[in-house]
Coordinates of C-alpha atoms in Angstrom, one line a residue:
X1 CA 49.9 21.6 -4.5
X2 CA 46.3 23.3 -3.6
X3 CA 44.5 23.9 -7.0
X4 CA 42.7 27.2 -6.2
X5 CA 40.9 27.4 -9.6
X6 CA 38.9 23.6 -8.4
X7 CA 39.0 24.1 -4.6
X8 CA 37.7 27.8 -4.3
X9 CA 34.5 29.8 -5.8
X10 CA 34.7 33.7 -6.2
X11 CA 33.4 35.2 -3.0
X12 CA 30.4 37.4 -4.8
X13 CA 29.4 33.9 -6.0
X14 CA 26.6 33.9 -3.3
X15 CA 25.7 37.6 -3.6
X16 CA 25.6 37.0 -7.3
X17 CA 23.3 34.8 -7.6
X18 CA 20.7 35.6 -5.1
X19 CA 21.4 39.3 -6.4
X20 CA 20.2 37.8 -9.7
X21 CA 17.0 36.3 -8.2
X22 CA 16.3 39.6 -6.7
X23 CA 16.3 41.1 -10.0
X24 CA 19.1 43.5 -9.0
X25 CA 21.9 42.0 -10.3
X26 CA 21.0 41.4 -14.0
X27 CA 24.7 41.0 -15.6
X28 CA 24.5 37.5 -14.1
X29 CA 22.8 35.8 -16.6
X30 CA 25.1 33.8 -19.1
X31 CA 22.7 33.5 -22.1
X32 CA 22.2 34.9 -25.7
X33 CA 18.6 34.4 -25.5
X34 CA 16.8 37.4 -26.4
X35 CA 13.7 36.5 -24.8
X36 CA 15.2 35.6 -21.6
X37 CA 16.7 38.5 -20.9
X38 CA 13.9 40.6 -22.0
X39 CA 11.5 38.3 -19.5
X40 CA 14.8 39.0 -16.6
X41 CA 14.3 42.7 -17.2
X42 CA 10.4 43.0 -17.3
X43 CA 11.1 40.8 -13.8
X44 CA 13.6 43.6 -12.6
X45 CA 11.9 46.2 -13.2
X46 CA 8.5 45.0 -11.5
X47 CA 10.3 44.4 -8.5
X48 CA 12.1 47.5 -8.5
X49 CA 8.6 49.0 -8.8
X50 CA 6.9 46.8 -6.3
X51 CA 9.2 47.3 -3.3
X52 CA 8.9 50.4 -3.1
X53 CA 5.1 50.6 -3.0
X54 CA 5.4 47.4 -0.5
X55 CA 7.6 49.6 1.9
X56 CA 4.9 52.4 1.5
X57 CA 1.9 50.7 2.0
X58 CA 3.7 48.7 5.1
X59 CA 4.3 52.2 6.7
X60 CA 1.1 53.5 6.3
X61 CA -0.4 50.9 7.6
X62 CA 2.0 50.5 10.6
X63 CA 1.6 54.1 11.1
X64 CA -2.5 53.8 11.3
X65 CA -2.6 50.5 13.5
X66 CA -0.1 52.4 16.1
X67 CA -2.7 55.4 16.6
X68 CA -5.3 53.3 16.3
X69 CA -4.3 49.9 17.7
X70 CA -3.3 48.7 21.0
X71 CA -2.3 45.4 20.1
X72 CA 1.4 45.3 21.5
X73 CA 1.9 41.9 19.5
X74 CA 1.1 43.6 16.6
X75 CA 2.9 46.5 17.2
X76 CA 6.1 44.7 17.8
X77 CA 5.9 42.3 14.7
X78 CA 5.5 45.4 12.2
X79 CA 8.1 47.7 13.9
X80 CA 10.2 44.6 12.9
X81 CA 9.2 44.8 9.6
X82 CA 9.5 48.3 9.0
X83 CA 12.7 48.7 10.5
X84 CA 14.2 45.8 8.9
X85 CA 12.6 46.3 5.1
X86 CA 13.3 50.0 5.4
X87 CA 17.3 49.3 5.8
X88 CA 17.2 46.1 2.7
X89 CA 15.6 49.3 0.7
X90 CA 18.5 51.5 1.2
X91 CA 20.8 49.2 0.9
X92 CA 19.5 47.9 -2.3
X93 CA 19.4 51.5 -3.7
X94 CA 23.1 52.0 -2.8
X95 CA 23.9 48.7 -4.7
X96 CA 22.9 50.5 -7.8
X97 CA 25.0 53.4 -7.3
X98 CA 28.3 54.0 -9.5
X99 CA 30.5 53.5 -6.8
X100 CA 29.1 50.3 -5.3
X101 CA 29.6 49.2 -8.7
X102 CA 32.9 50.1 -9.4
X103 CA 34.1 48.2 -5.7
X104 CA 32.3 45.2 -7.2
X105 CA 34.5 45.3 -10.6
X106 CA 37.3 45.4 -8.3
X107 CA 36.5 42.7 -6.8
X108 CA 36.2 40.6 -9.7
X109 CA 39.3 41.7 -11.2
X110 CA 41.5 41.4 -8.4
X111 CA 40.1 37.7 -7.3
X112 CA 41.1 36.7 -11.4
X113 CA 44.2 37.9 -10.7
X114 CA 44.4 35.2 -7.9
X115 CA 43.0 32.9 -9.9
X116 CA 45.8 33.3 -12.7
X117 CA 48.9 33.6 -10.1
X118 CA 50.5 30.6 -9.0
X119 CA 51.6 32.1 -5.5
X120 CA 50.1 29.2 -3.3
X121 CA 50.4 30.6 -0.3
X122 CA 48.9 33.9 -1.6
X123 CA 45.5 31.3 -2.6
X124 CA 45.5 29.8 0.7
X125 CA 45.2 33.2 2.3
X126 CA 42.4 34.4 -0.1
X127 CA 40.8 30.9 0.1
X128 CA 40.3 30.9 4.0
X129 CA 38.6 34.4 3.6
X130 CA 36.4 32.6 0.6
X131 CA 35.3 29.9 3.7
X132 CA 34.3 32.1 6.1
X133 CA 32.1 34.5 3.7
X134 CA 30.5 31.7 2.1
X135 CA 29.9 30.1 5.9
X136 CA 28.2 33.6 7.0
X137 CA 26.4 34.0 3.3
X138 CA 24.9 29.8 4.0
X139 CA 23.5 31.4 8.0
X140 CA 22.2 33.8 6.2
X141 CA 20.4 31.8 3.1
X142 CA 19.1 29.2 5.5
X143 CA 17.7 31.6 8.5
X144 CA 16.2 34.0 5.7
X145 CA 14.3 30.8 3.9
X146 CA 13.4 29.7 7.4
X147 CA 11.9 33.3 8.5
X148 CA 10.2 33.5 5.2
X149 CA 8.8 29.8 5.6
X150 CA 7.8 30.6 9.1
X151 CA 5.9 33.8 8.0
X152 CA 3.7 31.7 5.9
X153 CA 3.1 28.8 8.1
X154 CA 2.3 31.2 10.9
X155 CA 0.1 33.2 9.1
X156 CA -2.2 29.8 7.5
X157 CA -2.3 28.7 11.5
X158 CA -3.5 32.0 12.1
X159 CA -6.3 31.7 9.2
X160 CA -7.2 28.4 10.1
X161 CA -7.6 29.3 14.5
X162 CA -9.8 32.1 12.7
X163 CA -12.0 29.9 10.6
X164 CA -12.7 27.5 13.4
X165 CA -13.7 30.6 15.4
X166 CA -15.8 32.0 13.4
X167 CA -17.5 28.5 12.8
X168 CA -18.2 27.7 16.6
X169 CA -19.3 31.1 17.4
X170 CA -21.0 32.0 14.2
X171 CA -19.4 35.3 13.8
X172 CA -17.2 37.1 10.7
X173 CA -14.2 37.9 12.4
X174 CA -11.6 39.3 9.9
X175 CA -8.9 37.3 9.2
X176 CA -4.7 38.0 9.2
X177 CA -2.0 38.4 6.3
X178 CA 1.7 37.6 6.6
X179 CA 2.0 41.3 6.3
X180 CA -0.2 44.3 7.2
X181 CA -0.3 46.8 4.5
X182 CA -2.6 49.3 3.7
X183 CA -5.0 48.2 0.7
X184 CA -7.1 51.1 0.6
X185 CA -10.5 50.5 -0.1
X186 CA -10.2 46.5 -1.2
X187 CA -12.1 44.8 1.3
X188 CA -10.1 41.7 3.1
X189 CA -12.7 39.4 3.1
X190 CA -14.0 39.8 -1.1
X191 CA -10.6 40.0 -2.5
X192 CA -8.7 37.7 0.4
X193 CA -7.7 35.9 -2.7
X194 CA -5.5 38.5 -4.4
X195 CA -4.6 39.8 -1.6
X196 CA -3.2 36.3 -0.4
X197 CA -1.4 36.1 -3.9
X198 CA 0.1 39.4 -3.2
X199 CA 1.2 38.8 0.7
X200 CA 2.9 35.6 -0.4
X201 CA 4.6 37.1 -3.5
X202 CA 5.9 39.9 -0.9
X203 CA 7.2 37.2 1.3
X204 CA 9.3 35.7 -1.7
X205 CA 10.9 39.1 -2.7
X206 CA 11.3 40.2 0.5
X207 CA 13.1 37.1 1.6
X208 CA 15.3 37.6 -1.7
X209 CA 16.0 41.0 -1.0
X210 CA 16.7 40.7 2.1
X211 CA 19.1 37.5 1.2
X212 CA 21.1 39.3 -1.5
X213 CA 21.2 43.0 0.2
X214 CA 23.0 40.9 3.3
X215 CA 25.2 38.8 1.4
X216 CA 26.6 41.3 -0.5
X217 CA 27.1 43.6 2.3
X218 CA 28.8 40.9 4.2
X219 CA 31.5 40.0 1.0
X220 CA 32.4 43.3 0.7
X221 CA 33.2 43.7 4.3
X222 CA 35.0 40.3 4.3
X223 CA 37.3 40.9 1.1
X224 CA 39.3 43.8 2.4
X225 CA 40.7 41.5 5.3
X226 CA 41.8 39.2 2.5
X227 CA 43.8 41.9 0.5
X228 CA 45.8 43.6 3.2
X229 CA 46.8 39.9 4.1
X230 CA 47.8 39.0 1.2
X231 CA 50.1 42.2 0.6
X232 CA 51.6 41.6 4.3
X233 CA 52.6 38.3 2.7
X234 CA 54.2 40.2 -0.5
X235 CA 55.8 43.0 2.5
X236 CA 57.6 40.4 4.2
X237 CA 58.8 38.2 1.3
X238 CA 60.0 41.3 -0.4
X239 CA 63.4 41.3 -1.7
X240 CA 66.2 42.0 -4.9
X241 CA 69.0 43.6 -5.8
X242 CA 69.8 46.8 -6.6
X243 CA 67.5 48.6 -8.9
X244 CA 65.6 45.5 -9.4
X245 CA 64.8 45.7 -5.7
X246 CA 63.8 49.3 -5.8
X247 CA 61.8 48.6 -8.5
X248 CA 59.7 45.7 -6.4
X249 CA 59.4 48.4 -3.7
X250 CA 57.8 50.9 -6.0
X251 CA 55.3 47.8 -7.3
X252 CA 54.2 47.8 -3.8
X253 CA 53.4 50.9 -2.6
X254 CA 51.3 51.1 -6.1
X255 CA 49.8 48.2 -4.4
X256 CA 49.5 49.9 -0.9
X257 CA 48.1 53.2 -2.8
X258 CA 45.2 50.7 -4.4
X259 CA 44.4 48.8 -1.2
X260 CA 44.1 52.6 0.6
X261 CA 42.1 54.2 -2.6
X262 CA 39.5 51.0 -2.5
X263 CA 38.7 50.7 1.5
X264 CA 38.4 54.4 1.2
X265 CA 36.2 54.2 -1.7
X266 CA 34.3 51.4 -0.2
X267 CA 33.6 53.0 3.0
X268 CA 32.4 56.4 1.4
X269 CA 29.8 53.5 0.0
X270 CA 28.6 51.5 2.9
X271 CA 29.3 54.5 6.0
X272 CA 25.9 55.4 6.0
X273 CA 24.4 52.3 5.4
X274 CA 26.2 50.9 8.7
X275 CA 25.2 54.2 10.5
X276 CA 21.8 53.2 9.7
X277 CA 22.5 49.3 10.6
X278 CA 24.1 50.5 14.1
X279 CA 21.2 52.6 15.1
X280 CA 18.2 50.0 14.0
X281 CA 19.8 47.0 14.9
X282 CA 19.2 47.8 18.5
X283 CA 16.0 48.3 18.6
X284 CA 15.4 45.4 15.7
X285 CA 17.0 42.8 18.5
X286 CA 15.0 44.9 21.3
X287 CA 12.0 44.5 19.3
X288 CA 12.1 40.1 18.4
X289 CA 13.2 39.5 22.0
X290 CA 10.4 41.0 23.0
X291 CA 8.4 38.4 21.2
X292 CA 10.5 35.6 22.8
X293 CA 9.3 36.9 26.7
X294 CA 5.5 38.0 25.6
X295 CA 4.3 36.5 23.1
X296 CA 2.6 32.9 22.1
X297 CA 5.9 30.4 21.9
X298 CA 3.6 28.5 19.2
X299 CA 4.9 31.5 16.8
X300 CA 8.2 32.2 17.3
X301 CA 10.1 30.1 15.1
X302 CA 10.2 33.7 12.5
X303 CA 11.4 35.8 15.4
X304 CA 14.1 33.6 16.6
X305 CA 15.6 32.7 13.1
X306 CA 15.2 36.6 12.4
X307 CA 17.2 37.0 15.1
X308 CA 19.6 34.7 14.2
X309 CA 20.3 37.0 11.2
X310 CA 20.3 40.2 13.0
X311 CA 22.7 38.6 15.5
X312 CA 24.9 37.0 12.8
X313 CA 25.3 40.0 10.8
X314 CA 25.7 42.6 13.8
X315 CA 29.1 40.2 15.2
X316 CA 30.6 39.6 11.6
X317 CA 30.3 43.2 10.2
X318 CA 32.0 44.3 13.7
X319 CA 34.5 41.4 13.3
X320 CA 35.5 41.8 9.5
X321 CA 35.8 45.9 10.0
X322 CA 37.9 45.2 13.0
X323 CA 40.0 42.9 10.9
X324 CA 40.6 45.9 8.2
X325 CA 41.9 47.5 11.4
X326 CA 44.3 45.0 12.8
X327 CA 45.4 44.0 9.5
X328 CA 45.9 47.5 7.9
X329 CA 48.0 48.1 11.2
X330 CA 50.1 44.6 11.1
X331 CA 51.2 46.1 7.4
X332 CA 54.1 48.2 8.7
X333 CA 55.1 45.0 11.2
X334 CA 55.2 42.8 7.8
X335 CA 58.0 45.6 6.5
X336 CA 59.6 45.8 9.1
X337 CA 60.6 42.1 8.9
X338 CA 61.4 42.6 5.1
X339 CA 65.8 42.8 4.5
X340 CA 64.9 46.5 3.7
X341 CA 68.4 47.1 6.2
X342 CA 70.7 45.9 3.6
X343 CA 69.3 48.3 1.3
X344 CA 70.7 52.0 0.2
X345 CA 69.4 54.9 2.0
X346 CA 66.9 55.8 -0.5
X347 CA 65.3 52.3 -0.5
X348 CA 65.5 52.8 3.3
X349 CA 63.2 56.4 3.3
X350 CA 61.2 54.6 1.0
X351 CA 60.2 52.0 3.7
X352 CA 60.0 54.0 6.3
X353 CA 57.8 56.4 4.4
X354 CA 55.7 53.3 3.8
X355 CA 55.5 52.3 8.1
X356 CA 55.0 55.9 8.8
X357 CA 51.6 55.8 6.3
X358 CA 50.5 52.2 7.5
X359 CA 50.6 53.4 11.3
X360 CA 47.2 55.2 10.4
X361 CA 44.5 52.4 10.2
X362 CA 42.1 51.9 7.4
X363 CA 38.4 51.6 8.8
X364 CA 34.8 51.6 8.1
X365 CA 33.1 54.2 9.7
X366 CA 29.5 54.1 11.2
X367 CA 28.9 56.9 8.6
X368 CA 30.6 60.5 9.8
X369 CA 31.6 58.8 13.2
X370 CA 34.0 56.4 14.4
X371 CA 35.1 53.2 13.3
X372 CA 33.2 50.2 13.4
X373 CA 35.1 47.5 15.5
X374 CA 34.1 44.5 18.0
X375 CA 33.2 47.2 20.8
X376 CA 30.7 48.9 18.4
X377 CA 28.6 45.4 18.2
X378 CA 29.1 44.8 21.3
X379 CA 27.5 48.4 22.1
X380 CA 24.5 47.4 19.6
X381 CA 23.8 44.4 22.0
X382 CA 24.1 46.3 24.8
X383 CA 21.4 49.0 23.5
X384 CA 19.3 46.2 22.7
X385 CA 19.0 45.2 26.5
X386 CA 18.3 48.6 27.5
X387 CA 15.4 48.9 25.2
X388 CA 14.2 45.3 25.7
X389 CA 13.8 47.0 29.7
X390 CA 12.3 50.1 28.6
X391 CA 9.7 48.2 27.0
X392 CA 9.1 45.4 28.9
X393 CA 8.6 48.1 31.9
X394 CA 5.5 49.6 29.4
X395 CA 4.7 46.7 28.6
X396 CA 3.9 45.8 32.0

């Protein structure tokens, strides 16, 4: 017998704890120690400061170079930036909402309920949801700590070409940052120190950010699959006598009511925040591939992991809300194979009250629109190769 408490991990554990490094998830730490969790929260709370001026001073300063600036290498790279930081802001700033949170606790509660039962074929389901999020969550570690390794190995190459410039031709030429932000009036070249301090510090959050506000995103899109499985598995084994099977029945549309009032719940959470994913993504993919036709292919090794993880998360968010579809639908199939025919005519209007309410499917919405399914990432793909032709026809 499969020993779900060894073999499987709770599928937040990922968003947890890079949630924890991001300073936005500060219930995570398992300690008594005073003066560590007063250092976590002076931590928090600086980042939750810093971001926010970080976003601020990257779209100033993206706004200024456009008007001003006709570099379409460096156009590209910070409408990349912008586009991407803006939506890891939003999302981070729904994660702290009172709903977000309360579709967490249900998470947690309903995955140590699993963890208690000794249903094994009710573990196995949940367990082969666990794999797959923590495969996508890994992607998404590993091409995040690339891009952000990348960044900074790209932008001391770019130093250095700079320095030996300036050396052979005697000149002052000013030299780049990982990220171009407005400073105000601190001159590059007397406080290139700091400033370098700062840049790399932004990379590190950022990367976090970026890590956590993904991984999370993609669990809670991923669970839902796992839970309307799970009761198809309870639908079809269903069964009793009498009143004792009447009163199973009734324990399951409770269940059914739960499963409805939480995918409802979560999507009033996330529908924007996919509204805002469907819309960018497009022009985010437009934007790196781009970079692969044009630009120097001795610095593309941030633009193709980052698009690794725009391409990863576009396919499994349209795949796992697909599957709430399909399996939200496959819940009156799983009763109709139940022995609810050998049952009395109330337990009978009972069931087929319960087929008549699963033939509407549960979905996420790209916010007031909708559903999102397979064909809506599909259609982001697509309106990323009619951009990448709009702009490759000014670019030429």
């Amino acid at each position: 017998m499969m020993s779900f408490s060894v073999k499987s991990k709770p599928i937040l554990i990922h968003a947890r704890f890079c949630m924890t490094l991001a300073g936005i998830w500060p219930l995570a730490i398992p300690t008594k120690r005073l003066i560590l969790l007063r250092a976590y929260a002076v931590y928090s709370d600086m980042v939750k400061i810093y971001f926010p001026m970080f976003l601020v001073s990257l779209c100033m300063e993206f706004t200024l170079s456009t008007v001003s600036n006709n570099n379409v290498e460096k156009k590209f790279s910070q409408l990349i930036y912008v586009i991407s930081l803006l939506i890891v802001g939003v999302a981070a700033t729904l994660y702290q909402g009172k709903d977000f949170k309360e579709i967490i606790t249900y998470i947690i509660k309903d995955e140590k309920d699993i963890r208690y039962s000794v249903d094994v074929e009710i573990k196995r389901c949940h367990l082969g949801r666990v794999r797959f999020c923590s495969k996508a969550c890994w992607a998404i570690t590993i091409m995040t700590c690339g891009v952000g390794i990348s960044i900074c190995l790209e932008n001391f190459w770019r130093r250095f070409e700079v320095d030996q410039y300036n050396k052979h031709q005697n000149v002052s030429m000013e030299k780049p940052f990982a990220y171009d932000l407005y400073y105000y009036h601190l001159d590059k070249e007397t406080h290139a120190g700091v400033l370098l301090i700062l840049n790399d510090f932004s990379v590190v959050i950022n990367g976090l950010l970026v890590a956590s506000t993904k991984i999370v995103f993609f669990s809670c899109i991923i669970y839902p699959a796992s839970i309307l499985k799970r009761l198809q598995i309870r639908f079809e084994r269903w069964k009793g006598d009498g009143d004792c099977f009447s009163e199973t029945l009734k324990d399951l549309v409770l269940q059914h009511q739960n499963v409805i009032r939480f995918i409802t719940k979560l999507n009033g959470s996330i529908k924007y925040l996919i509204f805002m994913e469907f819309l960018l993504n497009s022009l985010n993919i437009a934007a790196v591939s781009i970079q692969f036709i044009t630009f120097e292919k001795t610095m593309l090794a941030s633009p193709i992991l980052f698009f690794g993880i725009l391409f990863t998360q576009t396919f499994v968010l349209g795949w796992s809300a697909n599957e709430i579809k399909v399996q939200s639908l496959m819940l009156a199939d799983a009763l109709y194979r139940s022995p609810w025919y050998e049952q009395n005519e109330t337990v009978k209007k009972m069931v087929l009250t319960m087929i008549m309410r699963a033939q509407t499917p549960l979905v996420l919405t790209i916010g007031p629109f909708d559903a999102m399914t397979t064909q809506s990432a599909l259609a982001i793909m697509k309106g990323s190769y009619s951009y990448v032709s709009v702009m490759l026809n000014n670019y030429q």
